[in-house]
Short mmCIF file of C-alpha atoms in Angstrom, two decimals:
data_model
loop_
_atom_site.label_atom_id
_atom_site.label_comp_id
_atom_site.label_asym_id
_atom_site.label_seq_id
_atom_site.Cartn_x
_atom_site.Cartn_y
_atom_site.Cartn_z
CA VAL I 1 -31.60 49.07 93.02
CA VAL I 2 -29.86 49.28 96.31
CA VAL I 3 -27.43 51.79 94.94
CA VAL I 4 -30.27 53.88 93.61
CA ILE I 5 -32.05 53.72 96.92
CA ALA I 6 -28.89 54.59 98.78
CA ALA I 7 -28.34 57.51 96.56
CA ARG I 8 -31.93 58.52 96.96
CA HIS I 9 -31.66 58.43 100.76
CA LYS I 10 -28.19 59.88 100.98
CA PRO I 11 -28.16 61.96 104.23
CA ARG I 12 -27.68 65.54 103.97
CA MET I 13 -24.76 67.25 105.71
CA ASP I 14 -27.00 69.18 108.05
CA GLU I 15 -28.74 66.04 109.36
CA PRO I 16 -27.43 64.66 112.63
CA LEU I 17 -25.39 61.38 112.70
CA THR I 18 -27.86 59.77 114.94
CA SER I 19 -30.42 59.64 112.18
CA ALA I 20 -31.69 56.23 110.93
CA THR I 21 -29.55 54.30 108.21
CA PRO I 22 -31.04 53.73 104.75
CA PHE I 23 -30.80 49.91 105.03
CA SER I 24 -31.72 47.53 107.65
CA HIS I 25 -29.72 44.57 108.76
CA ALA I 26 -32.18 42.33 107.09
CA GLU I 27 -31.73 44.14 103.84
CA TRP I 28 -27.99 43.86 104.20
CA ALA I 29 -28.16 40.14 104.84
CA HIS I 30 -30.62 39.69 102.00
CA SER I 31 -28.31 41.60 99.72
CA ASN I 32 -25.44 39.36 100.61
CA LEU I 33 -27.51 36.24 100.07
CA GLU I 34 -28.56 37.51 96.66
CA LYS I 35 -24.99 38.11 95.75
CA TYR I 36 -24.08 34.59 96.87
CA ARG I 37 -26.95 33.17 94.87
CA ARG I 38 -26.07 35.11 91.71
CA SER I 39 -22.40 34.19 91.96
CA GLU I 40 -23.39 30.56 92.49
CA GLU I 41 -25.61 30.69 89.42
CA ALA I 42 -22.83 32.32 87.45
CA ARG I 43 -20.41 29.64 88.59
CA GLN I 44 -22.86 26.89 87.76
CA ARG I 45 -23.55 28.40 84.41
CA SER I 46 -19.82 28.78 83.80
CA GLU I 47 -19.23 25.21 84.87
CA ALA I 48 -22.04 24.02 82.60
CA ILE I 49 -20.56 26.06 79.78
CA ARG I 50 -17.15 24.59 80.51
CA ASN I 51 -18.51 21.08 80.60
CA GLU I 52 -20.49 21.67 77.40
CA THR I 53 -17.47 23.26 75.81
CA ILE I 54 -15.33 20.30 76.70
CA ARG I 55 -17.97 17.99 75.28
CA VAL I 56 -18.35 20.12 72.16
CA VAL I 57 -14.58 20.41 71.74
CA GLU I 58 -14.16 16.68 72.12
CA ASP I 59 -17.10 16.00 69.83
CA ARG I 60 -15.88 18.51 67.24
CA GLN I 61 -12.39 17.06 67.52
CA ILE I 62 -13.74 13.59 66.96
CA LYS I 63 -15.73 14.81 63.98
CA THR I 64 -12.77 16.77 62.65
CA ASN I 65 -10.47 13.78 63.02
CA ARG I 66 -13.07 11.50 61.48
CA SER I 67 -13.65 13.92 58.59
CA GLN I 68 -9.92 14.34 58.09
CA ASN I 69 -9.42 10.59 58.16
CA GLU I 70 -12.27 10.10 55.75
CA ALA I 71 -10.83 12.77 53.46
CA SER I 72 -7.43 11.12 53.67
CA HIS I 73 -9.00 7.75 52.96
CA LYS I 74 -10.86 9.16 49.97
CA LEU I 75 -7.69 10.88 48.77
CA ASN I 76 -5.88 7.56 49.08
CA ASP I 77 -8.67 5.79 47.22
CA ARG I 78 -8.60 8.48 44.58
CA ALA I 79 -4.85 8.15 44.25
CA ARG I 80 -5.24 4.38 43.80
CA ASP I 81 -7.91 4.95 41.14
CA ILE I 82 -5.71 7.46 39.36
CA THR I 83 -2.78 5.06 39.61
CA THR I 84 -4.86 2.26 38.11
CA TRP I 85 -6.06 4.40 35.22
CA LYS I 86 -2.56 5.80 34.82
CA LYS I 87 -1.17 2.29 34.44
CA ASP I 88 -3.90 1.49 31.92
CA LEU I 89 -3.04 4.65 30.01
CA GLU I 90 0.68 3.89 30.13
CA ARG I 91 0.03 0.36 28.90
CA GLU I 92 -2.25 1.65 26.15
CA VAL I 93 0.23 4.34 25.10
CA GLY I 94 2.97 1.73 24.89
CA ALA I 95 0.79 -0.60 22.85
CA LEU I 96 -0.30 2.19 20.51
CA VAL I 97 3.25 3.49 20.04
CA LYS I 98 4.41 -0.06 19.28
CA GLU I 99 1.55 -0.57 16.83
CA THR I 100 2.32 2.75 15.14
CA GLU I 101 5.97 1.78 14.77
CA GLU I 102 4.96 -1.56 13.26
CA LEU I 103 2.67 0.34 10.90
CA ARG I 104 5.60 2.55 9.89
CA ILE I 105 7.60 -0.60 9.17
CA THR I 106 4.70 -1.83 7.03
CA ARG I 107 4.71 1.53 5.25
CA ARG I 108 8.41 1.09 4.45
CA GLU I 109 7.65 -2.42 3.19
CA LEU I 110 4.90 -1.02 0.97
CA GLU I 111 7.06 1.84 -0.30
CA HIS I 112 9.76 -0.67 -1.21
CA ALA I 113 7.20 -2.81 -3.03
CA ILE I 114 5.87 0.25 -4.89
CA ALA I 115 9.39 1.10 -6.02
CA GLN I 116 10.10 -2.49 -7.06
CA ALA I 117 6.77 -2.79 -8.90
CA LYS I 118 8.06 -0.17 -11.34
CA ARG I 119 10.62 -2.65 -12.64
CA PRO I 120 8.15 -5.08 -14.27
CA GLU I 121 6.28 -2.04 -15.61
CA GLU I 122 9.48 -0.86 -17.27
CA VAL I 123 10.05 -4.35 -18.70
CA VAL I 124 6.53 -4.50 -20.16
CA ASN I 125 6.85 -0.99 -21.60
CA HIS I 126 10.19 -1.99 -23.10
CA CYS I 127 8.63 -5.06 -24.72
CA VAL I 128 5.64 -3.13 -26.06
CA SER I 129 7.88 -0.39 -27.45
CA ALA I 130 10.26 -2.91 -29.03
CA ARG I 131 7.40 -4.84 -30.66
CA GLU I 132 6.18 -1.66 -32.33
CA TYR I 133 9.13 -2.07 -34.70
CA ARG I 134 7.79 -5.31 -36.07
CA ILE I 135 7.28 -4.98 -39.82
CA GLY I 136 4.92 -6.33 -42.40
CA ILE I 137 2.46 -9.02 -41.64
CA ASP I 138 4.19 -9.77 -38.31
CA ASN I 139 2.97 -6.47 -36.85
CA VAL I 140 -0.12 -8.29 -35.62
CA THR I 141 -2.13 -8.35 -32.39
CA ASP I 142 -0.99 -11.80 -31.34
CA ALA I 143 -1.18 -13.71 -28.06
CA VAL I 144 1.98 -11.99 -26.86
CA GLN I 145 0.48 -8.57 -27.36
CA ILE I 146 -2.67 -9.62 -25.50
CA ALA I 147 -0.61 -11.13 -22.67
CA LEU I 148 1.49 -7.96 -22.36
CA THR I 149 -1.66 -5.85 -22.26
CA GLU I 150 -3.14 -8.02 -19.51
CA GLU I 151 0.16 -7.98 -17.62
CA MET I 152 0.25 -4.18 -17.76
CA LYS I 153 -3.35 -4.04 -16.52
CA GLU I 154 -2.38 -6.33 -13.63
CA ILE I 155 0.64 -4.16 -12.81
CA LYS I 156 -1.45 -1.00 -12.88
CA ARG I 157 -4.11 -2.62 -10.69
CA ILE I 158 -1.49 -3.71 -8.17
CA GLN I 159 0.17 -0.31 -8.19
CA GLN I 160 -3.18 1.39 -7.65
CA ALA I 161 -3.99 -0.94 -4.75
CA MET I 162 -0.55 -0.29 -3.24
CA SER I 163 -0.99 3.46 -3.61
CA GLN I 164 -4.43 3.30 -1.96
CA HIS I 165 -3.08 1.25 0.94
CA HIS I 166 -0.18 3.70 1.27
CA ASP I 167 -2.66 6.58 1.59
CA ASP I 168 -4.63 4.55 4.14
CA ILE I 169 -1.45 3.93 6.16
CA GLU I 170 -0.57 7.63 6.12
CA GLY I 171 -4.03 8.49 7.41
CA GLN I 172 -3.92 5.74 10.04
CA ILE I 173 -0.51 6.89 11.29
CA LEU I 174 -1.87 10.41 11.72
CA LYS I 175 -4.89 8.94 13.53
CA ASN I 176 -2.65 6.84 15.80
CA GLU I 177 -0.46 9.83 16.61
CA SER I 178 -3.51 11.97 17.39
CA VAL I 179 -4.97 9.31 19.70
CA ALA I 180 -1.55 8.75 21.29
CA GLU I 181 -1.27 12.49 21.98
CA GLN I 182 -4.70 12.41 23.63
CA LEU I 183 -3.55 9.52 25.79
CA LYS I 184 -0.34 11.32 26.70
CA VAL I 185 -2.21 14.49 27.61
CA ASP I 186 -4.58 12.43 29.77
CA LEU I 187 -1.58 10.63 31.25
CA ARG I 188 0.21 13.89 32.08
CA GLN I 189 -2.93 15.29 33.67
CA LYS I 190 -3.38 12.15 35.73
CA ALA I 191 0.25 12.24 36.78
CA ARG I 192 -0.22 15.82 37.88
CA ALA I 193 -3.48 15.00 39.69
CA LEU I 194 -1.83 11.97 41.31
CA ASP I 195 1.05 14.10 42.51
CA ILE I 196 -1.40 16.64 43.95
CA ASP I 197 -3.57 14.02 45.65
CA GLN I 198 -0.56 12.20 47.05
CA THR I 199 0.71 15.50 48.40
CA CYS I 200 -2.72 16.19 49.90
CA PHE I 201 -2.75 12.71 51.42
CA SER I 202 0.64 13.26 53.00
CA LEU I 203 -0.42 16.51 54.71
CA ASP I 204 -1.34 16.44 58.43
CA ASN I 205 -1.83 18.93 61.21
CA THR I 206 1.91 19.20 61.81
CA SER I 207 2.88 19.78 58.18
CA HIS I 208 4.74 22.98 57.40
CA GLU I 209 2.95 23.42 54.07
CA ILE I 210 -0.51 23.94 55.54
CA GLU I 211 -1.99 27.41 55.45
CA VAL I 212 -5.33 29.10 55.83
CA HIS I 213 -7.13 29.76 52.57
CA PRO I 214 -10.30 31.66 53.40
CA GLY I 215 -13.23 30.96 51.13
CA VAL I 216 -11.46 28.21 49.20
CA HIS I 217 -14.25 25.78 50.03
CA GLU I 218 -16.82 28.09 48.51
CA ALA I 219 -15.13 28.26 45.11
CA ASP I 220 -16.33 25.37 42.91
CA LEU I 221 -13.52 24.92 40.39
CA THR I 222 -14.37 21.34 39.46
CA ILE I 223 -15.06 20.55 35.78
CA SER I 224 -16.02 16.89 35.69
CA SER I 225 -17.90 14.40 37.79
CA PRO I 226 -16.53 10.98 38.78
CA GLN I 227 -18.69 9.42 36.06
CA SER I 228 -17.57 11.84 33.35
CA TRP I 229 -13.97 11.49 34.57
CA ILE I 230 -14.12 7.72 34.11
CA LYS I 231 -15.97 8.08 30.81
CA PHE I 232 -13.34 10.51 29.48
CA THR I 233 -10.40 8.19 30.09
CA ASP I 234 -12.38 5.13 29.09
CA LYS I 235 -13.21 6.79 25.77
CA ASN I 236 -9.55 7.63 25.21
CA ILE I 237 -8.61 4.00 25.81
CA GLU I 238 -11.47 2.85 23.60
CA ASP I 239 -10.30 5.19 20.82
CA SER I 240 -6.81 3.76 21.21
CA ASN I 241 -8.13 0.19 21.02
CA ASN I 242 -10.08 1.06 17.89
CA ALA I 243 -7.03 2.74 16.34
CA ARG I 244 -4.83 -0.27 17.14
CA THR I 245 -7.44 -2.64 15.71
CA ALA I 246 -7.75 -0.61 12.51
CA SER I 247 -3.97 -0.34 12.28
CA SER I 248 -3.52 -4.08 12.76
CA GLU I 249 -6.16 -4.85 10.15
CA LEU I 250 -4.47 -2.44 7.73
CA ARG I 251 -1.11 -4.12 8.30
CA GLY I 252 -2.73 -7.49 7.64
CA ASN I 253 -4.31 -6.16 4.45
CA VAL I 254 -0.95 -4.83 3.26
CA ASP I 255 0.78 -8.13 4.03
CA GLY I 256 -1.95 -9.96 2.13
CA LEU I 257 -1.63 -7.51 -0.75
CA LEU I 258 2.13 -7.96 -0.95
CA SER I 259 1.75 -11.74 -1.00
CA SER I 260 -1.13 -11.88 -3.48
CA ALA I 261 0.31 -9.10 -5.65
CA CYS I 262 3.59 -10.97 -5.94
CA THR I 263 1.79 -14.17 -6.96
CA GLU I 264 -0.49 -12.38 -9.41
CA LEU I 265 2.34 -10.36 -10.88
CA MET I 266 4.57 -13.41 -11.30
CA THR I 267 1.67 -15.37 -12.77
CA ALA I 268 1.04 -12.63 -15.34
CA TRP I 269 4.75 -12.50 -16.03
CA SER I 270 4.83 -16.28 -16.56
CA VAL I 271 1.84 -16.09 -18.92
CA SER I 272 3.59 -13.45 -21.00
CA ASN I 273 6.80 -15.48 -21.03
CA ARG I 274 4.88 -18.54 -22.13
CA SER I 275 3.24 -16.51 -24.89
CA PHE I 276 6.64 -15.23 -25.94
CA LYS I 277 7.99 -18.77 -25.98
CA GLU I 278 5.12 -20.07 -28.07
CA ARG I 279 5.33 -17.09 -30.41
CA VAL I 280 9.08 -17.51 -30.85
CA MET I 281 8.63 -21.22 -31.53
CA GLU I 282 5.85 -20.48 -34.01
CA THR I 283 7.98 -17.84 -35.73
CA GLU I 284 10.98 -20.16 -35.84
CA GLU I 285 8.83 -22.91 -37.29
CA THR I 286 7.43 -20.52 -39.88
CA GLN I 287 10.93 -19.30 -40.60
CA GLY I 288 12.04 -22.87 -41.16
CA LEU I 289 9.16 -23.53 -43.54
CA LEU I 290 9.91 -20.30 -45.37
CA GLY I 291 13.53 -21.35 -45.68
CA LYS I 292 12.53 -24.72 -47.11
CA ASN I 293 10.12 -23.06 -49.53
CA LEU I 294 12.79 -20.57 -50.55
CA GLU I 295 15.26 -23.39 -51.11
CA ALA I 296 12.71 -25.31 -53.17
CA THR I 297 11.76 -22.21 -55.12
CA THR I 298 15.39 -21.39 -55.80
CA GLN I 299 15.97 -24.96 -56.97
CA GLU I 300 12.87 -24.75 -59.16
CA ILE I 301 14.14 -21.54 -60.69
CA ALA I 302 17.43 -23.25 -61.47
CA ASP I 303 15.64 -26.22 -63.00
CA LEU I 304 13.39 -23.90 -65.00
CA ASP I 305 16.41 -21.98 -66.24
CA ASP I 306 17.83 -25.25 -67.54
CA HIS I 307 14.48 -25.94 -69.18
CA ILE I 308 14.43 -22.50 -70.78
CA ARG I 309 17.91 -23.03 -72.10
CA ILE I 310 16.77 -26.33 -73.62
CA LEU I 311 13.82 -24.59 -75.26
CA LYS I 312 15.97 -21.78 -76.58
CA LYS I 313 18.47 -24.32 -77.89
CA ALA I 314 15.66 -26.25 -79.52
CA LEU I 315 14.41 -23.08 -81.15
CA ASP I 316 17.88 -22.26 -82.31
CA GLU I 317 18.21 -25.77 -83.74
CA LYS I 318 14.97 -25.32 -85.75
CA ARG I 319 16.22 -22.28 -87.61
CA PRO I 320 18.85 -24.06 -89.84
CA PRO I 321 16.39 -26.76 -91.08
CA LEU I 322 13.84 -24.00 -91.70
CA LYS I 323 16.37 -22.02 -93.64
CA VAL I 324 17.33 -25.11 -95.67
CA ALA I 325 13.73 -25.93 -96.52
CA GLU I 326 12.83 -22.33 -97.36
CA THR I 327 16.03 -21.90 -99.41
CA ARG I 328 15.18 -25.04 -101.37
CA LEU I 329 11.71 -23.76 -102.05
CA ALA I 330 13.10 -20.36 -103.02
CA LEU I 331 15.57 -21.93 -105.43
CA ARG I 332 12.89 -24.12 -106.97
CA THR I 333 10.84 -21.06 -107.77
CA HIS I 334 13.40 -20.34 -110.50
CA ARG I 335 12.62 -23.51 -112.41
CA PRO I 336 11.61 -22.54 -116.03
CA ASN I 337 8.15 -23.04 -117.52
CA VAL I 338 6.90 -26.51 -117.38
CA GLU I 339 9.75 -27.55 -115.07
CA ALA I 340 8.00 -25.64 -112.29
CA CYS I 341 6.11 -28.79 -111.48
CA ASP I 342 4.25 -29.48 -108.22
CA ASP I 343 6.10 -32.64 -107.73
CA SER I 344 6.63 -34.65 -104.54
CA PRO I 345 9.78 -32.77 -103.52
CA GLN I 346 7.83 -29.55 -103.76
CA GLY I 347 5.08 -30.93 -101.54
CA LYS I 348 7.54 -32.33 -99.09
CA LEU I 349 9.45 -29.08 -98.83
CA VAL I 350 6.23 -27.17 -98.23
CA SER I 351 5.09 -29.61 -95.55
CA GLU I 352 8.56 -29.49 -94.01
CA VAL I 353 8.43 -25.69 -93.72
CA VAL I 354 4.95 -25.88 -92.23
CA GLU I 355 6.07 -28.56 -89.78
CA ILE I 356 9.15 -26.63 -88.71
CA ASN I 357 7.16 -23.39 -88.25
CA ASP I 358 4.61 -25.30 -86.21
CA SER I 359 7.40 -26.68 -84.01
CA ILE I 360 8.86 -23.20 -83.62
CA ASN I 361 5.45 -21.84 -82.57
CA ILE I 362 4.98 -24.64 -80.03
CA LEU I 363 8.47 -24.18 -78.63
CA THR I 364 7.97 -20.41 -78.50
CA GLU I 365 4.76 -20.86 -76.55
CA ARG I 366 6.50 -23.24 -74.17
CA LEU I 367 9.33 -20.74 -73.79
CA ALA I 368 6.85 -17.98 -73.00
CA ASP I 369 5.13 -20.21 -70.45
CA ALA I 370 8.48 -21.08 -68.88
CA GLU I 371 9.53 -17.45 -68.71
CA GLY I 372 6.14 -16.55 -67.15
CA ALA I 373 6.57 -19.30 -64.60
CA ARG I 374 10.10 -18.08 -63.94
CA ALA I 375 8.82 -14.56 -63.30
CA GLN I 376 6.29 -15.94 -60.83
CA LEU I 377 9.02 -17.98 -59.15
CA LEU I 378 11.25 -14.92 -58.90
CA LYS I 379 8.38 -12.96 -57.33
CA ALA I 380 7.68 -15.79 -54.89
CA GLN I 381 11.39 -15.98 -54.11
CA ALA I 382 11.51 -12.25 -53.38
CA GLU I 383 8.41 -12.53 -51.19
CA LEU I 384 9.90 -15.48 -49.32
CA ARG I 385 13.16 -13.63 -48.79
CA GLN I 386 11.27 -10.56 -47.61
CA ASP I 387 9.14 -12.67 -45.27
CA LEU I 388 12.29 -14.30 -43.94
CA ARG I 389 13.70 -10.85 -43.17
CA VAL I 390 10.41 -10.01 -41.42
CA LYS I 391 10.64 -13.20 -39.37
CA GLU I 392 14.27 -12.50 -38.53
CA THR I 393 13.26 -9.02 -37.35
CA SER I 394 10.42 -10.45 -35.26
CA LEU I 395 12.74 -13.04 -33.72
CA ARG I 396 15.37 -10.41 -33.02
CA ILE I 397 12.72 -8.35 -31.23
CA ASP I 398 10.88 -11.12 -29.35
CA ARG I 399 13.78 -13.44 -28.61
CA GLY I 400 16.54 -10.90 -28.35
CA LYS I 401 15.23 -7.60 -27.09
CA CYS I 402 12.10 -8.73 -25.23
CA MET I 403 13.02 -12.12 -23.80
CA GLY I 404 16.58 -10.97 -23.21
CA GLN I 405 15.16 -8.24 -21.03
CA ARG I 406 12.55 -10.43 -19.36
CA LEU I 407 15.03 -13.15 -18.41
CA ARG I 408 16.66 -10.67 -16.06
CA PHE I 409 13.35 -10.49 -14.22
CA PRO I 410 12.65 -11.77 -11.62
CA TYR I 411 15.93 -13.61 -11.15
CA ASN I 412 17.65 -10.44 -10.01
CA GLN I 413 14.44 -8.84 -8.81
CA ARG I 414 15.65 -8.62 -5.21
CA CYS I 415 17.63 -5.50 -4.39
CA SER I 416 20.40 -7.66 -2.99
CA ARG I 417 20.92 -11.15 -1.68
CA LYS I 418 20.55 -9.86 1.87
CA CYS I 419 17.37 -7.88 1.18
CA SER I 420 14.93 -8.55 4.02
CA TYR I 421 11.91 -6.77 2.57
CA LYS I 422 8.86 -8.98 2.23
CA TRP I 423 8.35 -8.15 -1.44
CA CYS I 424 11.78 -9.45 -2.43
CA GLN I 425 11.41 -12.46 -0.15
CA ASN I 426 8.05 -13.28 -1.74
CA ILE I 427 9.64 -13.02 -5.19
CA ALA I 428 12.44 -15.38 -4.14
CA ASN I 429 10.01 -17.85 -2.51
CA PHE I 430 7.75 -17.83 -5.57
CA THR I 431 10.68 -18.52 -7.88
CA MET I 432 12.01 -21.30 -5.64
CA ASN I 433 8.59 -22.94 -5.34
CA ARG I 434 8.06 -22.84 -9.08
CA ALA I 435 11.52 -24.26 -9.63
CA ALA I 436 10.78 -27.01 -7.08
CA ASP I 437 7.56 -27.82 -8.93
CA GLY I 438 9.47 -28.19 -12.16
CA LEU I 439 7.68 -25.25 -13.73
CA HIS I 440 10.31 -23.31 -15.66
CA LEU I 441 9.71 -19.63 -15.69
CA ALA I 442 11.88 -19.11 -18.74
CA ASP I 443 13.44 -21.12 -21.54
CA THR I 444 16.96 -22.26 -20.92
CA ASP I 445 17.62 -22.16 -24.65
CA LEU I 446 16.48 -18.56 -24.77
CA ARG I 447 18.73 -17.73 -21.85
CA GLN I 448 21.83 -18.78 -23.76
#
């Protein structure tokens, strides 16, 4: 304002120097006082701003430090949480990998048992095929045939159960590997997150790695919440626990199957062996009776032959007396006229011829009966001999081919003496226990 006024009252060049000045002394003093006042206000305001700034700076610094400390504390807490879950995951991965390896061992045990279970099947098939060559009346559905059929059914049932458990193990191994991969992925992600958070925790205001990243706080790149983060890992661990439980139960089922299958298979094998033993004894007994009958029949044929010879001799001995009597009668027919008298010699000769012919007829009938009986004896002898050949064939099949094959099972059932597979050990234990109980699994006489 003063400047404007001064400019407005600027003296002209033609005015004399003695003219009045545009400002008075009072105005000059007032102007100076105003300047002092404004500068004082400016200084006060500046001082207030400085004081406020110092307070704000200190307050902001305190808040910044507090926020940074809180962030560091939360990062440290987060790192501890990640470390805890990471240890849980590592422990769970180790347990699941160990369980999966044990399941693989069980699978090898089962595969060995499946391979070994083919051996009794081959033995039963061998016995059934061999017994098809039985001949005659011995080709019968006996107790042995029934026992072999039941044994084959038991073998097939066991093989089917083993195959089903093998498929279950394959599926469970794939499940375990899938869950283990999920755990490993989670573990790798947590290791990466832990490394990042530990790096963040280690950063401070003097770190060389710090930079300005404008707008980074505005970009929300988070995917999960703390609750979903915990739930995700907890579900992975829960899935692993469930997989390990299912795997352990499956291993227990397989172990139980191997034990029970061995017992059931050996029991069926023992039943068949017992049936073979009883059938062989029955056939041997029948063979012995047939032999005695054949011997008696042969002796009877010999005795009957002697009898027939006696009859034939008797018949031969009747022909001369008959000839004598008939010759006498023929000669006496030539007596002349009245000399042809029916005297006592004539009657006697006639009765003699009749008597001799009657004897011949009786002897002839007895000879025919004897020869008929001899024919029947010869037929019976042939049948007995044929039946003996049938029994010998049956014994050669049952005692030789079948029992000879079965006696090699299960005594050499184990792959080797040092076989450590459970199936072979169960076979050995079963055999030893039966031997300790005095229950013979096979006949020692048949083994010879």
